[in-house]
PDB file of C-alpha atoms in Angstrom:
ATOM      1  CA  MET A   1     162.817 -59.862  31.816  1.00 50.00           C
ATOM      2  CA  SER A   2     161.170 -58.785  35.035  1.00 56.00           C
ATOM      3  CA  ARG A   3     159.442 -61.113  37.455  1.00 61.00           C
ATOM      4  CA  MET A   4     155.750 -60.333  38.486  1.00 64.00           C
ATOM      5  CA  THR A   5     155.010 -60.831  42.053  1.00 69.00           C
ATOM      6  CA  PRO A   6     151.854 -61.355  43.861  1.00 70.00           C
ATOM      7  CA  PHE A   7     152.387 -57.949  45.691  1.00 69.00           C
ATOM      8  CA  ALA A   8     153.385 -55.966  42.715  1.00 72.00           C
ATOM      9  CA  SER A   9     149.925 -54.221  42.575  1.00 74.00           C
ATOM     10  CA  PRO A  10     149.997 -50.487  43.409  1.00 73.00           C
ATOM     11  CA  LEU A  11     147.040 -51.083  45.720  1.00 74.00           C
ATOM     12  CA  LEU A  12     148.818 -53.417  48.005  1.00 74.00           C
ATOM     13  CA  LEU A  13     151.077 -50.772  50.186  1.00 76.00           C
ATOM     14  CA  GLY A  14     153.547 -52.000  52.844  1.00 78.00           C
ATOM     15  CA  PHE A  15     153.677 -55.713  51.965  1.00 75.00           C
ATOM     16  CA  ASP A  16     157.311 -55.878  50.761  1.00 75.00           C
ATOM     17  CA  ALA A  17     158.188 -57.486  54.034  1.00 73.00           C
ATOM     18  CA  MET A  18     155.600 -60.056  53.492  1.00 73.00           C
ATOM     19  CA  GLU A  19     156.886 -60.932  50.093  1.00 76.00           C
ATOM     20  CA  LYS A  20     160.489 -61.320  51.385  1.00 75.00           C
ATOM     21  CA  THR A  21     159.231 -63.642  54.013  1.00 70.00           C
ATOM     22  CA  LEU A  22     157.224 -65.823  51.734  1.00 71.00           C
ATOM     23  CA  GLU A  23     160.491 -66.092  49.526  1.00 72.00           C
ATOM     24  CA  ARG A  24     162.490 -66.961  52.421  1.00 68.00           C
ATOM     25  CA  LEU A  25     160.106 -69.706  53.579  1.00 65.00           C
ATOM     26  CA  ALA A  26     159.898 -71.313  49.956  1.00 66.00           C
ATOM     27  CA  LYS A  27     163.619 -71.657  50.062  1.00 66.00           C
ATOM     28  CA  ALA A  28     163.917 -72.796  53.723  1.00 64.00           C
ATOM     29  CA  ASN A  29     161.817 -75.781  54.290  1.00 60.00           C
ATOM     30  CA  ASP A  30     163.369 -79.140  53.393  1.00 70.00           C
ATOM     31  CA  GLY A  31     160.408 -81.435  54.450  1.00 80.00           C
ATOM     32  CA  TYR A  32     161.831 -82.659  57.686  1.00 85.00           C
ATOM     33  CA  PRO A  33     160.219 -83.142  60.045  1.00 90.00           C
ATOM     34  CA  PRO A  34     156.914 -83.895  58.465  1.00 92.00           C
ATOM     35  CA  TYR A  35     153.887 -82.082  59.876  1.00 94.00           C
ATOM     36  CA  ASN A  36     150.133 -81.685  59.805  1.00 96.00           C
ATOM     37  CA  ILE A  37     147.977 -78.620  60.185  1.00 95.00           C
ATOM     38  CA  GLU A  38     144.524 -79.157  61.349  1.00 95.00           C
ATOM     39  CA  ARG A  39     141.534 -76.798  62.057  1.00 92.00           C
ATOM     40  CA  ILE A  40     139.762 -77.490  65.499  1.00 89.00           C
ATOM     41  CA  HIS A  41     136.397 -76.002  65.161  1.00 82.00           C
ATOM     42  CA  ALA A  42     134.874 -73.938  68.012  1.00 74.00           C
ATOM     43  CA  ASP A  43     132.956 -75.855  70.570  1.00 71.00           C
ATOM     44  CA  ALA A  44     129.736 -75.159  72.486  1.00 72.00           C
ATOM     45  CA  SER A  45     131.731 -73.303  75.178  1.00 73.00           C
ATOM     46  CA  GLY A  46     132.290 -70.478  73.003  1.00 70.00           C
ATOM     47  CA  ALA A  47     136.111 -70.937  72.620  1.00 72.00           C
ATOM     48  CA  PRO A  48     137.331 -69.642  69.301  1.00 75.00           C
ATOM     49  CA  GLU A  49     138.431 -71.774  66.456  1.00 81.00           C
ATOM     50  CA  ARG A  50     142.045 -73.187  66.844  1.00 90.00           C
ATOM     51  CA  LEU A  51     144.804 -74.498  64.685  1.00 94.00           C
ATOM     52  CA  ARG A  52     147.059 -77.295  65.654  1.00 96.00           C
ATOM     53  CA  ILE A  53     150.288 -77.852  64.224  1.00 97.00           C
ATOM     54  CA  THR A  54     151.667 -81.590  64.744  1.00 97.00           C
ATOM     55  CA  LEU A  55     155.179 -82.453  63.985  1.00 96.00           C
ATOM     56  CA  ALA A  56     156.484 -86.008  63.890  1.00 94.00           C
ATOM     57  CA  VAL A  57     159.667 -85.724  66.225  1.00 93.00           C
ATOM     58  CA  ALA A  58     160.209 -89.466  66.988  1.00 89.00           C
ATOM     59  CA  GLY A  59     163.473 -89.724  69.154  1.00 87.00           C
ATOM     60  CA  PHE A  60     163.453 -86.141  70.430  1.00 92.00           C
ATOM     61  CA  SER A  61     162.923 -85.640  74.048  1.00 92.00           C
ATOM     62  CA  GLU A  62     161.243 -82.450  75.551  1.00 94.00           C
ATOM     63  CA  ALA A  63     164.667 -80.985  76.504  1.00 93.00           C
ATOM     64  CA  GLU A  64     165.746 -81.483  72.952  1.00 94.00           C
ATOM     65  CA  LEU A  65     162.830 -79.311  71.501  1.00 96.00           C
ATOM     66  CA  GLU A  66     162.210 -75.744  71.645  1.00 97.00           C
ATOM     67  CA  VAL A  67     158.989 -73.688  70.592  1.00 97.00           C
ATOM     68  CA  THR A  68     159.345 -69.903  70.142  1.00 96.00           C
ATOM     69  CA  THR A  69     157.729 -66.968  68.763  1.00 94.00           C
ATOM     70  CA  GLU A  70     159.904 -64.363  67.268  1.00 90.00           C
ATOM     71  CA  GLU A  71     157.893 -61.397  66.042  1.00 85.00           C
ATOM     72  CA  ASN A  72     155.270 -62.889  63.812  1.00 85.00           C
ATOM     73  CA  HIS A  73     157.062 -66.253  63.322  1.00 88.00           C
ATOM     74  CA  LEU A  74     156.475 -69.468  65.072  1.00 94.00           C
ATOM     75  CA  VAL A  75     159.901 -71.168  65.258  1.00 94.00           C
ATOM     76  CA  ILE A  76     160.314 -74.964  66.331  1.00 95.00           C
ATOM     77  CA  ARG A  77     163.835 -76.117  66.778  1.00 96.00           C
ATOM     78  CA  GLY A  78     165.108 -79.714  67.456  1.00 95.00           C
ATOM     79  CA  ARG A  79     168.560 -80.433  68.482  1.00 93.00           C
ATOM     80  CA  GLN A  80     169.571 -84.271  69.297  1.00 86.00           C
ATOM     81  CA  THR A  81     172.837 -84.932  70.927  1.00 77.00           C
ATOM     82  CA  GLU A  82     175.047 -87.725  70.283  1.00 72.00           C
ATOM     83  CA  GLN A  83     174.840 -90.305  73.123  1.00 72.00           C
ATOM     84  CA  GLY A  84     178.357 -91.079  73.814  1.00 73.00           C
ATOM     85  CA  GLU A  85     180.475 -93.967  72.151  1.00 80.00           C
ATOM     86  CA  ARG A  86     178.327 -96.729  70.701  1.00 80.00           C
ATOM     87  CA  ASP A  87     179.397 -99.546  68.507  1.00 85.00           C
ATOM     88  CA  TYR A  88     176.825 -99.435  65.613  1.00 84.00           C
ATOM     89  CA  LEU A  89     176.601-102.499  63.251  1.00 89.00           C
ATOM     90  CA  TYR A  90     174.063-100.413  61.344  1.00 89.00           C
ATOM     91  CA  ARG A  91     172.935 -96.785  61.670  1.00 82.00           C
ATOM     92  CA  GLY A  92     169.963 -95.857  59.923  1.00 82.00           C
ATOM     93  CA  ILE A  93     168.642 -93.315  62.452  1.00 78.00           C
ATOM     94  CA  ALA A  94     170.919 -90.122  62.658  1.00 72.00           C
ATOM     95  CA  ALA A  95     170.843 -87.450  65.354  1.00 73.00           C
ATOM     96  CA  ARG A  96     169.869 -84.569  63.368  1.00 82.00           C
ATOM     97  CA  GLN A  97     168.628 -80.998  63.932  1.00 90.00           C
ATOM     98  CA  PHE A  98     165.897 -79.114  62.404  1.00 92.00           C
ATOM     99  CA  GLN A  99     164.254 -75.691  62.348  1.00 92.00           C
ATOM    100  CA  ARG A 100     160.794 -75.349  61.070  1.00 91.00           C
ATOM    101  CA  MET A 101     159.266 -71.799  60.790  1.00 89.00           C
ATOM    102  CA  PHE A 102     155.689 -70.713  60.248  1.00 90.00           C
ATOM    103  CA  VAL A 103     154.694 -67.245  59.702  1.00 87.00           C
ATOM    104  CA  LEU A 104     151.689 -66.223  62.036  1.00 90.00           C
ATOM    105  CA  ALA A 105     148.781 -63.696  60.945  1.00 87.00           C
ATOM    106  CA  ASP A 106     148.452 -60.671  63.147  1.00 83.00           C
ATOM    107  CA  GLY A 107     146.506 -61.640  66.263  1.00 84.00           C
ATOM    108  CA  MET A 108     147.538 -65.346  66.177  1.00 89.00           C
ATOM    109  CA  GLN A 109     148.796 -66.536  69.602  1.00 91.00           C
ATOM    110  CA  VAL A 110     150.124 -69.909  70.664  1.00 94.00           C
ATOM    111  CA  SER A 111     148.105 -71.280  73.413  1.00 93.00           C
ATOM    112  CA  GLY A 112     150.275 -74.320  74.238  1.00 95.00           C
ATOM    113  CA  ALA A 113     152.500 -77.134  73.035  1.00 97.00           C
ATOM    114  CA  SER A 114     152.622 -80.962  74.081  1.00 97.00           C
ATOM    115  CA  LEU A 115     154.743 -83.870  73.416  1.00 97.00           C
ATOM    116  CA  LYS A 116     153.134 -87.286  73.176  1.00 96.00           C
ATOM    117  CA  ASN A 117     154.050 -90.606  71.412  1.00 95.00           C
ATOM    118  CA  GLY A 118     156.713 -88.870  69.309  1.00 93.00           C
ATOM    119  CA  LEU A 119     154.312 -86.068  68.131  1.00 96.00           C
ATOM    120  CA  LEU A 120     154.724 -82.396  69.011  1.00 97.00           C
ATOM    121  CA  SER A 121     151.562 -80.597  68.896  1.00 97.00           C
ATOM    122  CA  VAL A 122     151.306 -76.694  69.000  1.00 97.00           C
ATOM    123  CA  ASP A 123     147.884 -75.160  69.359  1.00 96.00           C
ATOM    124  CA  LEU A 124     147.231 -71.820  67.952  1.00 95.00           C
ATOM    125  CA  ILE A 125     144.205 -69.432  68.636  1.00 92.00           C
ATOM    126  CA  ARG A 126     143.046 -66.264  66.834  1.00 83.00           C
ATOM    127  CA  PRO A 127     140.663 -64.215  68.912  1.00 77.00           C
ATOM    128  CA  GLU A 128     138.382 -62.317  67.012  1.00 75.00           C
ATOM    129  CA  PRO A 129     139.548 -58.804  66.339  1.00 71.00           C
ATOM    130  CA  ALA A 130     137.518 -55.822  67.295  1.00 75.00           C
ATOM    131  CA  ARG A 131     136.387 -53.969  64.276  1.00 81.00           C
ATOM    132  CA  MET A 132     137.535 -50.496  64.097  1.00 86.00           C
ATOM    133  CA  VAL A 133     136.601 -47.620  62.000  1.00 89.00           C
ATOM    134  CA  ARG A 134     138.511 -44.384  62.160  1.00 90.00           C
ATOM    135  CA  LYS A 135     137.490 -41.015  60.609  1.00 90.00           C
ATOM    136  CA  ILE A 136     140.396 -39.172  59.012  1.00 88.00           C
ATOM    137  CA  ASN A 137     139.997 -35.449  59.036  1.00 90.00           C
ATOM    138  CA  ILE A 138     140.787 -33.699  55.795  1.00 90.00           C
ATOM    139  CA  SER A 139     142.667 -30.582  56.074  1.00 90.00           C
ATOM    140  CA  VAL A 140     142.139 -27.644  53.488  1.00 90.00           C
ATOM    141  CA  SER A 141     144.912 -25.388  52.739  1.00 86.00           C
ATOM    142  CA  GLU A 142     144.075 -21.925  51.311  1.00 76.00           C
TER     143      GLU A 142
END
C-alpha cells in the first residue's frame, strides 16, 4: 500500500526537500523544552509583524545556550555541564541537553534573542517581499 503525502500532487514541483524536512521534524521533537510561539502585531511606527518563540530554559545560563540559523532552520541548543562533585540526597533536576529546530520560511530573519527569568525569547521578522513578475519569452522552432 502506498502512502499519499501532501506534496504528491503533480502541480507541486520541487517540494521534495520540504517533505523530508517535515518528516524529520515530526520525528525529532520530544517536547523538551516547552515553548510558545506568538505573533506580535505591527505597531504605529511601521515595523513589520514579528513572531516570538519563547522557550522555558530554567537552569541554563547564557553561556550554555546557542541560537543559530543553518540555511532555513533556526536551531536552539542547550548544553548544561555537571557542576563538580556534589552529595545529593535527592536529585530531581538533571543536567540535560536539548536541541529544538524550527523551519523558517523564505525571507524570515532572526532579529534577536534574550534570556530573562529562565525564558529564552527569539524574535523573528518577515519583511514584505517585493512582488516580482517576470515575462518568459517563448522560442519557436521551425
